[in-house]
mmCIF file of C-alpha atoms in Angstrom:
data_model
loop_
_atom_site.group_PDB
_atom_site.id
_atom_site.type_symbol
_atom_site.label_atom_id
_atom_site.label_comp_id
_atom_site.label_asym_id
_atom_site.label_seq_id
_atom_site.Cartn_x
_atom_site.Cartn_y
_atom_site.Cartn_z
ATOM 1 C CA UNK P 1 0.000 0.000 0.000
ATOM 2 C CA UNK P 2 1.210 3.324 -1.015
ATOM 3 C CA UNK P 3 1.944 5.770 1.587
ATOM 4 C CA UNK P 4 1.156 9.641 1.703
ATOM 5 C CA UNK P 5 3.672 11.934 2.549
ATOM 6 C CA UNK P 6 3.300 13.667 5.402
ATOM 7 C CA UNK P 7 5.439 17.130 4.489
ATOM 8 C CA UNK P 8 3.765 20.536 4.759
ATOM 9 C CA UNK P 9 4.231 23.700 3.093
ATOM 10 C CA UNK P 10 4.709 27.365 5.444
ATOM 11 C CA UNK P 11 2.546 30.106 5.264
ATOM 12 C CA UNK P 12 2.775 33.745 6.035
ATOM 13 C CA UNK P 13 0.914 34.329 8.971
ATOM 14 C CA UNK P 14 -1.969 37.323 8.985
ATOM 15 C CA UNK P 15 0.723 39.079 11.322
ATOM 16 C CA UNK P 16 3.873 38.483 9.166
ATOM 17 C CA UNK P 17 1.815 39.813 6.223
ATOM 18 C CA UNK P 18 1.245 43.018 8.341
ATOM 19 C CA UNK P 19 4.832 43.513 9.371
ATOM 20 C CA UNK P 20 6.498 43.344 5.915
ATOM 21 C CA UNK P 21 3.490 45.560 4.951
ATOM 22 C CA UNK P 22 4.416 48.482 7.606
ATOM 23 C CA UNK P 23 8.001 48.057 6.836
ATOM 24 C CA UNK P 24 7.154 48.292 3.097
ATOM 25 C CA UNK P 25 4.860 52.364 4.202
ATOM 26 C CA UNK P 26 7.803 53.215 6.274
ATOM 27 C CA UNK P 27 10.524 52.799 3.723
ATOM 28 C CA UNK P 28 7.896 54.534 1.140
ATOM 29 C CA UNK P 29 7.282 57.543 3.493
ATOM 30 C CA UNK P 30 11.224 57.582 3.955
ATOM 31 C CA UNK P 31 11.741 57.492 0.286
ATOM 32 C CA UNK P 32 9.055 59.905 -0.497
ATOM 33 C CA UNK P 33 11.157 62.637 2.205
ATOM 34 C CA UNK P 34 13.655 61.994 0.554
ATOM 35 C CA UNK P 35 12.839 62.947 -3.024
ATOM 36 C CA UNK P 36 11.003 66.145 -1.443
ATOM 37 C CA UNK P 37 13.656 67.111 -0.072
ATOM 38 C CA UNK P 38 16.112 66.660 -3.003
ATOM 39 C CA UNK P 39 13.418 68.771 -5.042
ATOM 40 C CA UNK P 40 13.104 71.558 -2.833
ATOM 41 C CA UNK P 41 16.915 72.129 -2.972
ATOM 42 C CA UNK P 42 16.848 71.730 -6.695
ATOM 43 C CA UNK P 43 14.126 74.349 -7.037
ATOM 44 C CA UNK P 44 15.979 76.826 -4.724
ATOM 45 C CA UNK P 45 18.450 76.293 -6.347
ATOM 46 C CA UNK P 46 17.035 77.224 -9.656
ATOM 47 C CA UNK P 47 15.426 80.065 -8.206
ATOM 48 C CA UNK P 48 19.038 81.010 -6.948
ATOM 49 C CA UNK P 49 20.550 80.944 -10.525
ATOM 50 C CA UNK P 50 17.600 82.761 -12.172
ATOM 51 C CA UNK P 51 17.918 86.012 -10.031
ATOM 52 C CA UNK P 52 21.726 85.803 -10.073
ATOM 53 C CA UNK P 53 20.794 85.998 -14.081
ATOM 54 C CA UNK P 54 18.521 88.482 -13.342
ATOM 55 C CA UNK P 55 20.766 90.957 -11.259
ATOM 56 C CA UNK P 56 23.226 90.533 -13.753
ATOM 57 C CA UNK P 57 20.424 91.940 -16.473
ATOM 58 C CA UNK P 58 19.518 94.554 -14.224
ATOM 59 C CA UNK P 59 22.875 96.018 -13.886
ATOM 60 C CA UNK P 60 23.903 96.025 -17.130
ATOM 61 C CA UNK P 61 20.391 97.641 -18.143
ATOM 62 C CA UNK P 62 21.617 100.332 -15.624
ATOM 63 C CA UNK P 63 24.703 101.332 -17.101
ATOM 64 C CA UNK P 64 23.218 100.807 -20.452
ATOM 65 C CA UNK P 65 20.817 104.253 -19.648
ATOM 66 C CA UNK P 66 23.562 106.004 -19.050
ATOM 67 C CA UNK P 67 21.988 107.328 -16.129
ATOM 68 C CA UNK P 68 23.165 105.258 -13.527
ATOM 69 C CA UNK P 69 19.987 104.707 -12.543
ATOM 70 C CA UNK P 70 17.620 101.595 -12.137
ATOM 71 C CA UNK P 71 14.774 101.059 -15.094
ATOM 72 C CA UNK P 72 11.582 101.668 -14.286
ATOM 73 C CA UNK P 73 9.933 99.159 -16.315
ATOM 74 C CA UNK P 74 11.248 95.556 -16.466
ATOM 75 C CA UNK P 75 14.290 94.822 -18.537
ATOM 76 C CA UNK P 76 13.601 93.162 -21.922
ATOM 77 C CA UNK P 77 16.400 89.950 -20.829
ATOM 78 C CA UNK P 78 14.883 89.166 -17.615
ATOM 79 C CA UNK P 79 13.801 85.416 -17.721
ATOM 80 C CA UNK P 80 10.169 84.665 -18.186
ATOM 81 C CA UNK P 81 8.189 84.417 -14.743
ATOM 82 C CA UNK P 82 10.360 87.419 -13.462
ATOM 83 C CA UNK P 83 8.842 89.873 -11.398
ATOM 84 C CA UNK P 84 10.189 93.442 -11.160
ATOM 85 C CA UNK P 85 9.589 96.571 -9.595
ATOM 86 C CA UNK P 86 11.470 99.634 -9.378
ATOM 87 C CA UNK P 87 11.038 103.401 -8.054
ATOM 88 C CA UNK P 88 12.697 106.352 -9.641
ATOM 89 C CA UNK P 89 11.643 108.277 -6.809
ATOM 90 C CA UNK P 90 13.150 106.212 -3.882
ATOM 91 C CA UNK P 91 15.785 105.153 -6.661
ATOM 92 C CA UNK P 92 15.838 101.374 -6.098
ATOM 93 C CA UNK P 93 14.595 97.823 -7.149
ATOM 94 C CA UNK P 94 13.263 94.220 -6.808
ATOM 95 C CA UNK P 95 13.092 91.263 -8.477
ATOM 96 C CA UNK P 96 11.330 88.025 -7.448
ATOM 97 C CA UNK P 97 10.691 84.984 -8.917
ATOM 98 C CA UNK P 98 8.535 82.013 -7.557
ATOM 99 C CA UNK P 99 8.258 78.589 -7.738
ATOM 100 C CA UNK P 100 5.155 75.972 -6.904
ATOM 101 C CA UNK P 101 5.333 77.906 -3.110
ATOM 102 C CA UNK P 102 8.464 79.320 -2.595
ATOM 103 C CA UNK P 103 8.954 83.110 -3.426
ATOM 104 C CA UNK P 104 12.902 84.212 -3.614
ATOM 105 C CA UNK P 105 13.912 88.049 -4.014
ATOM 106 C CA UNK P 106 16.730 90.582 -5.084
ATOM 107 C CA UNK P 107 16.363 94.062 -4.249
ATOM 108 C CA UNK P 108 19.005 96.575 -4.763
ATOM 109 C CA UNK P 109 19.682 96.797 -1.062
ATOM 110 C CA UNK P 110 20.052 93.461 -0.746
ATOM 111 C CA UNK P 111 21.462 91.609 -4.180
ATOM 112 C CA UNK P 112 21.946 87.628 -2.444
ATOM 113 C CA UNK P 113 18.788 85.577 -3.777
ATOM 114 C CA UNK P 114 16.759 85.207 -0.638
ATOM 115 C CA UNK P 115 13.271 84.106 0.581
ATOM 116 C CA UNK P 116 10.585 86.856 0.386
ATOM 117 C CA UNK P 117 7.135 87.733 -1.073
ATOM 118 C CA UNK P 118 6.439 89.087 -4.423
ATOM 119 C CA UNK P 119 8.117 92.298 -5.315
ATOM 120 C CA UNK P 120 5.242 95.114 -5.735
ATOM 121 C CA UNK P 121 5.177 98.480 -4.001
ATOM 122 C CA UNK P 122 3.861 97.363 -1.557
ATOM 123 C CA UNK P 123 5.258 93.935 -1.235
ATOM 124 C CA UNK P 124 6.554 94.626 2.716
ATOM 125 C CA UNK P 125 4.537 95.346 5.541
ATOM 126 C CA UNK P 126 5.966 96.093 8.930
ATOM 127 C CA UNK P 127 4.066 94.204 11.218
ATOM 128 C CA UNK P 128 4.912 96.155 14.231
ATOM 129 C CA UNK P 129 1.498 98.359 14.769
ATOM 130 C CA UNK P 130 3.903 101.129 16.781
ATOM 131 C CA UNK P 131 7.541 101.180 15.376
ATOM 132 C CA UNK P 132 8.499 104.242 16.420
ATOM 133 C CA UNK P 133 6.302 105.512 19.772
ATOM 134 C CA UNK P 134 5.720 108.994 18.076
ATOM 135 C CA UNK P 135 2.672 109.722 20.168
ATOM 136 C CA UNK P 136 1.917 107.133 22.540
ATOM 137 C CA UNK P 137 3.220 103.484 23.830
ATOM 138 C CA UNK P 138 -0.323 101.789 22.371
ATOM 139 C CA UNK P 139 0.459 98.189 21.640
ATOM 140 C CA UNK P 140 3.590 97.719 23.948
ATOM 141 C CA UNK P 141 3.903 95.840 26.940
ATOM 142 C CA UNK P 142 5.793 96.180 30.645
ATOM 143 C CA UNK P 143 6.003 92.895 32.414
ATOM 144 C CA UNK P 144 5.034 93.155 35.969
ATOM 145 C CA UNK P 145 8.740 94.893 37.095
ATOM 146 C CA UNK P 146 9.343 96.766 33.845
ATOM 147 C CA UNK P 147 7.834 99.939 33.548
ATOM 148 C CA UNK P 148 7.175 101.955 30.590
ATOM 149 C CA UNK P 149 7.154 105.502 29.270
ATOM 150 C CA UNK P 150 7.077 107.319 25.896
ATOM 151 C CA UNK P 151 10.200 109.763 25.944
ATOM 152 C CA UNK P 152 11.356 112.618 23.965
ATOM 153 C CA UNK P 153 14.792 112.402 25.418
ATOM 154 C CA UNK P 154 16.292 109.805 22.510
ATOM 155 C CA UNK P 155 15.166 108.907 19.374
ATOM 156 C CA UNK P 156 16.778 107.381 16.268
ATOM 157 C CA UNK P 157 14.077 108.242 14.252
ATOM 158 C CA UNK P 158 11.105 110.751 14.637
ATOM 159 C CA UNK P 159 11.305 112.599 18.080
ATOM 160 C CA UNK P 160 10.298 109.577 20.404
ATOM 161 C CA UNK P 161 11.342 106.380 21.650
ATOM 162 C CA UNK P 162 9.921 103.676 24.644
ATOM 163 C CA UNK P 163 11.754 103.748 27.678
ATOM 164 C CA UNK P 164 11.759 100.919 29.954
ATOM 165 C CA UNK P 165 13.095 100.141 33.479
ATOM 166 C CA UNK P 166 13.238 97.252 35.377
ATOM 167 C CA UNK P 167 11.991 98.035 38.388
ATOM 168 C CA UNK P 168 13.344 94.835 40.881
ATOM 169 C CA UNK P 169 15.392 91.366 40.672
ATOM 170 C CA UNK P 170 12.091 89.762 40.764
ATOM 171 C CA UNK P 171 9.968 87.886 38.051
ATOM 172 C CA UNK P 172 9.829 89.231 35.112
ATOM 173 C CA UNK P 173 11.411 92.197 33.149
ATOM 174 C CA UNK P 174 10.177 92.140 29.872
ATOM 175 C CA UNK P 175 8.796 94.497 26.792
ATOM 176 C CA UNK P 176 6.796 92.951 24.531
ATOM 177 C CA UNK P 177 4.360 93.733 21.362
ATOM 178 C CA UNK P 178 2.525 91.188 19.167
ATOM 179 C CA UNK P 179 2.682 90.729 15.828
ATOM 180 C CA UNK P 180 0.264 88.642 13.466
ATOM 181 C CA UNK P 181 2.043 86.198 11.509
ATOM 182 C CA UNK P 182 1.443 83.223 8.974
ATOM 183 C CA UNK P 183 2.667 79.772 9.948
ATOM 184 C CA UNK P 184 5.369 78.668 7.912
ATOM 185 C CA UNK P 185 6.308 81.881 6.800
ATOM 186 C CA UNK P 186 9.958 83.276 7.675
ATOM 187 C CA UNK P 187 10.384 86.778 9.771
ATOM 188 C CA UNK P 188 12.755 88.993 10.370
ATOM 189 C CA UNK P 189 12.800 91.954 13.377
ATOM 190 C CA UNK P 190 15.104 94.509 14.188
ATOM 191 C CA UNK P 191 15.153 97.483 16.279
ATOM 192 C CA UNK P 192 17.377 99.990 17.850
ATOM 193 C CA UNK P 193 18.659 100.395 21.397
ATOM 194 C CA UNK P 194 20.425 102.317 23.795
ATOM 195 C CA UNK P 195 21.033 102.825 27.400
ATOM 196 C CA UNK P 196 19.952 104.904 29.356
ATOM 197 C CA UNK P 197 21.790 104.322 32.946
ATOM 198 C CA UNK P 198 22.451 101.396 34.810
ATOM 199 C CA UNK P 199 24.267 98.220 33.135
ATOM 200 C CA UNK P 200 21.626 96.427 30.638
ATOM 201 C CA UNK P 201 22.503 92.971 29.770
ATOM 202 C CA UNK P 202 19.232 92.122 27.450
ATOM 203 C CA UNK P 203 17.724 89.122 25.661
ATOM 204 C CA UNK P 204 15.787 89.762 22.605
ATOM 205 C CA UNK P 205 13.636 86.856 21.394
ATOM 206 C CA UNK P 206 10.271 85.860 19.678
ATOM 207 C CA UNK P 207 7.739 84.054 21.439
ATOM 208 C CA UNK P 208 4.500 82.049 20.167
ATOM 209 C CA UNK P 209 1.276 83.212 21.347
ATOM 210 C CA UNK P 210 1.886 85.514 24.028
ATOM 211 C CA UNK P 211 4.878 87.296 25.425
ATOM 212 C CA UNK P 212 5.248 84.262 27.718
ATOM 213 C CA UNK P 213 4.584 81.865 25.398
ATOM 214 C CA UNK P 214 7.647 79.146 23.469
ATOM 215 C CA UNK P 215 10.521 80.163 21.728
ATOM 216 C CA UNK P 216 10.128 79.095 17.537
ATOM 217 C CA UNK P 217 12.238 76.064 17.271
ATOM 218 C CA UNK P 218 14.395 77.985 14.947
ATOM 219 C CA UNK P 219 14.499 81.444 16.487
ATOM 220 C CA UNK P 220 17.835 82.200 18.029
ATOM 221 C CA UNK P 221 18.006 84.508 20.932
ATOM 222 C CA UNK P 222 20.333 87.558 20.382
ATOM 223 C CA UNK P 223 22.114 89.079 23.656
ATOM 224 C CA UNK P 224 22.307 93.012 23.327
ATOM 225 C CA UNK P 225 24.343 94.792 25.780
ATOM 226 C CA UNK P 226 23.123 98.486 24.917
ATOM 227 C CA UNK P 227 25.549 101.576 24.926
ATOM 228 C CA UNK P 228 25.312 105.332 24.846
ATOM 229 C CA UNK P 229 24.412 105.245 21.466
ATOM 230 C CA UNK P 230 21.715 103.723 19.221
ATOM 231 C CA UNK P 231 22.939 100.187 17.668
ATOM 232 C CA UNK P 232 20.765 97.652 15.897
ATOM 233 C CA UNK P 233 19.927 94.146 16.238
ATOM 234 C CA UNK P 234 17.915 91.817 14.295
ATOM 235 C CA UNK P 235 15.981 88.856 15.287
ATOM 236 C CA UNK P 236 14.820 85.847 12.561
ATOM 237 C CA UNK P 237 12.548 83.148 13.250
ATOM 238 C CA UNK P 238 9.844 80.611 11.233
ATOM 239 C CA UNK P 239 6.205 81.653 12.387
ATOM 240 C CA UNK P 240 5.141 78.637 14.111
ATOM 241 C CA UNK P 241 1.757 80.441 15.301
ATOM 242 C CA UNK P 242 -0.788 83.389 13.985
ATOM 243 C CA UNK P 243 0.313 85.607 16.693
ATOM 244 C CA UNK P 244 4.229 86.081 17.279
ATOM 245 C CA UNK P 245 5.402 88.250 19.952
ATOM 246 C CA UNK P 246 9.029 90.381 19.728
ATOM 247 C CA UNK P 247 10.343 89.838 23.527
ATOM 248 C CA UNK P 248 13.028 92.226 25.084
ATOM 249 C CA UNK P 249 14.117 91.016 28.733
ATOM 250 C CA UNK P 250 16.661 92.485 30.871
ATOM 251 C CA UNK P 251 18.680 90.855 33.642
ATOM 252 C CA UNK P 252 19.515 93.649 35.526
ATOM 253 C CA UNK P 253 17.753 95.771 38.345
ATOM 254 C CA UNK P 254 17.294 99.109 38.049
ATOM 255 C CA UNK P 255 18.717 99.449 33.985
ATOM 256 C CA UNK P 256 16.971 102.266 32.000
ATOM 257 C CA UNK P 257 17.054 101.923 28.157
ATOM 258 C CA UNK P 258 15.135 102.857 25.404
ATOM 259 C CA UNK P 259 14.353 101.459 22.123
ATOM 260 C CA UNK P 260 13.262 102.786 18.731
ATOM 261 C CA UNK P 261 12.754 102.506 14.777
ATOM 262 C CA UNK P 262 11.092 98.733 15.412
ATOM 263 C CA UNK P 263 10.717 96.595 12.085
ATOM 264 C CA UNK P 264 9.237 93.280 10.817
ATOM 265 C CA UNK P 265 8.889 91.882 8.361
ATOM 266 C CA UNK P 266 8.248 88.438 6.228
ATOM 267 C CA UNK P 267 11.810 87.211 4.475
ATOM 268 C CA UNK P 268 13.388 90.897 3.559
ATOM 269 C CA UNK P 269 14.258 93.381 7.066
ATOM 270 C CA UNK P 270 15.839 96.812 6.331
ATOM 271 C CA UNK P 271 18.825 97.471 8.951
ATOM 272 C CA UNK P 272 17.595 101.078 8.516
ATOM 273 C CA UNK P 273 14.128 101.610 9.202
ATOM 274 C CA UNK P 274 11.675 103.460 6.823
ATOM 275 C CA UNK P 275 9.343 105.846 8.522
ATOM 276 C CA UNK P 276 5.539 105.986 6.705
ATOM 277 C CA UNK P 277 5.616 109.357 8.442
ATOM 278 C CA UNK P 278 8.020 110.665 6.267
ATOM 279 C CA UNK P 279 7.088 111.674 2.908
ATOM 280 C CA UNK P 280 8.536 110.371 -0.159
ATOM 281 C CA UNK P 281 9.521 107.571 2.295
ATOM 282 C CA UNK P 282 7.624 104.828 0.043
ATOM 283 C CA UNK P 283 5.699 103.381 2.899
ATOM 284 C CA UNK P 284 2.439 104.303 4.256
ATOM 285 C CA UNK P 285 -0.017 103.150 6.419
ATOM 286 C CA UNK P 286 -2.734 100.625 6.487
ATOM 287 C CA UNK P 287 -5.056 102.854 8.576
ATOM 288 C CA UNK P 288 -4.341 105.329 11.615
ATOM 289 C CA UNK P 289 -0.795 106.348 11.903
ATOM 290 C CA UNK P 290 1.386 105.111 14.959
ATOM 291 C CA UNK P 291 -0.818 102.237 15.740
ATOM 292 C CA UNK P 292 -1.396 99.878 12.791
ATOM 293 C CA UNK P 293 0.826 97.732 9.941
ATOM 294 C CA UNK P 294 2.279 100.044 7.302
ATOM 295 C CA UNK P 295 3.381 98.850 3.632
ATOM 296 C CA UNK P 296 6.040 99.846 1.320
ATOM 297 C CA UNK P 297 8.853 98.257 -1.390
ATOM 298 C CA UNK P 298 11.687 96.131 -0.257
ATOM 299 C CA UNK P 299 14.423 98.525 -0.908
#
């Protein structure tokens, strides 16, 4: 009598089958990073090249006029997709070009393709509602021991600046003032400051959400130690919430300083700031002066 063999054959269990199908969606997902990542660098990249090909048009249209002066309408070799805008009257220009969402910039203040919004006259808006403290410190903030006070004492720009003192060792010292960002979007702040008396060892940061709130993971903290005369600093961070908030802390008790000409904006920052109160300046404001946004050209 014949006899049946009694070997069996292995099967992939129902849980095998869902292990080699997880590892298959995590090396897809890792894959998929990957290639993102390699095509955002090639498209900054591009964007790079084109406005380095694009300054280079600029400047020879320039010298062409034999002016020495920037065209006012958009040179005839800038590469398709090229946006341009220039002033006669403030005497400068920007170029832009953009790319599924990323937006990168030349202006003639600053020539280094770099991330910004679309050039237009009024492609910049300086988020800070009271940049200067002309009339009034509306929209600024004293922590519970640091008190302040408009002066008319120092000013880098206009005839005003915010003085603040910290009061005791205790708690906090802080200014602050919010600004309303967009998530994602990169920020730059600056502002002048100088002492008043006392020794000021200050921290100037941006905060999420409130003035107390976390530090953007990419924001860097920059340590001023003020002096008898105005010097700027400049603060750059990824929005990582609708409402950002420009931090100043001192350390010591009993410091007096004052700070002035406060800017920001999204990608481009002037380190001299443009006052909407000045005529001819290019910038104006959205709606009452000294205590909302004001617009202008990134140059």
């Amino acid at each position: 009598m014949a006899s049946r063999s009694n070997g069996t054959s292995k099967a992939f269990t129902i849980v095998e089958l869902l292990i080699v199908i997880v590892v298959i969606g995590i090396l897809a997902a890792i894959t998929i990073v990957a290639f993102n990542g390699v095509q955002n660098r090639a498209r900054i990249a591009g964007l790079q090249s084109s406005l380095s090909g694009s300054l280079r048009q600029i400047e020879i249209a320039r010298t062409s006029a034999g002016t020495n002066t920037y065209p006012t309408t958009t040179p005839t070799d800038l590469a398709s997709g090229t946006t341009y805008y220039s002033s006669a009257t403030l005497g400068g220009y920007c170029a832009s070009r953009t790319d599924g969402t990323l937006t990168y910039m030349i202006t003639s203040t600053n020539t280094t393709p770099h991330v910004g919004p679309t050039c237009s006259a009024t492609n910049l808006t300086n988020l800070i509602t009271n940049p200067s403290i002309e009339t009034a410190t509306t929209g600024w903030t004293g922590a519970a021991n640091s008190a302040i006070v408009r002066t008319t004492t120092y000013s880098s720009n206009g005839t005003a600046s915010l003085q603040a003192t910290r009061t005791t060792s205790a708690g906090n010292g802080y200014i602050s003032t919010p600004m309303t960002t967009i998530v994602g979007k990169k920020y730059a702040a600056s502002f002048d400051v100088r002492q008043v008396s006392g020794g000021s060892t200050l921290t100037a940061t941006v905060k999420n959400t409130s003035a107390t709130g976390t530090v953007p993971a990419d924001a860097v903290a920059v340590t001023v130690t003020p002096t008898a005369t105005f010097t700027r600093y400049t603060v750059i961070w990824t929005a990582e919430n609708v409402a950002s908030y420009l931090v100043i802390d001192s350390t010591n008790t009993a410091s007096v300083y004052v700070i002035d000409s406060v800017m920001a904006t999204e990608g481009e920052n002037s380190s001299t700031y443009v006052d909407p109160l000045v005529s001819g300046s290019g910038w104006t404001w959205t709606g009452t002066a000294n205590i909302t946004t004001s617009t202008g050209p990134a140059f």
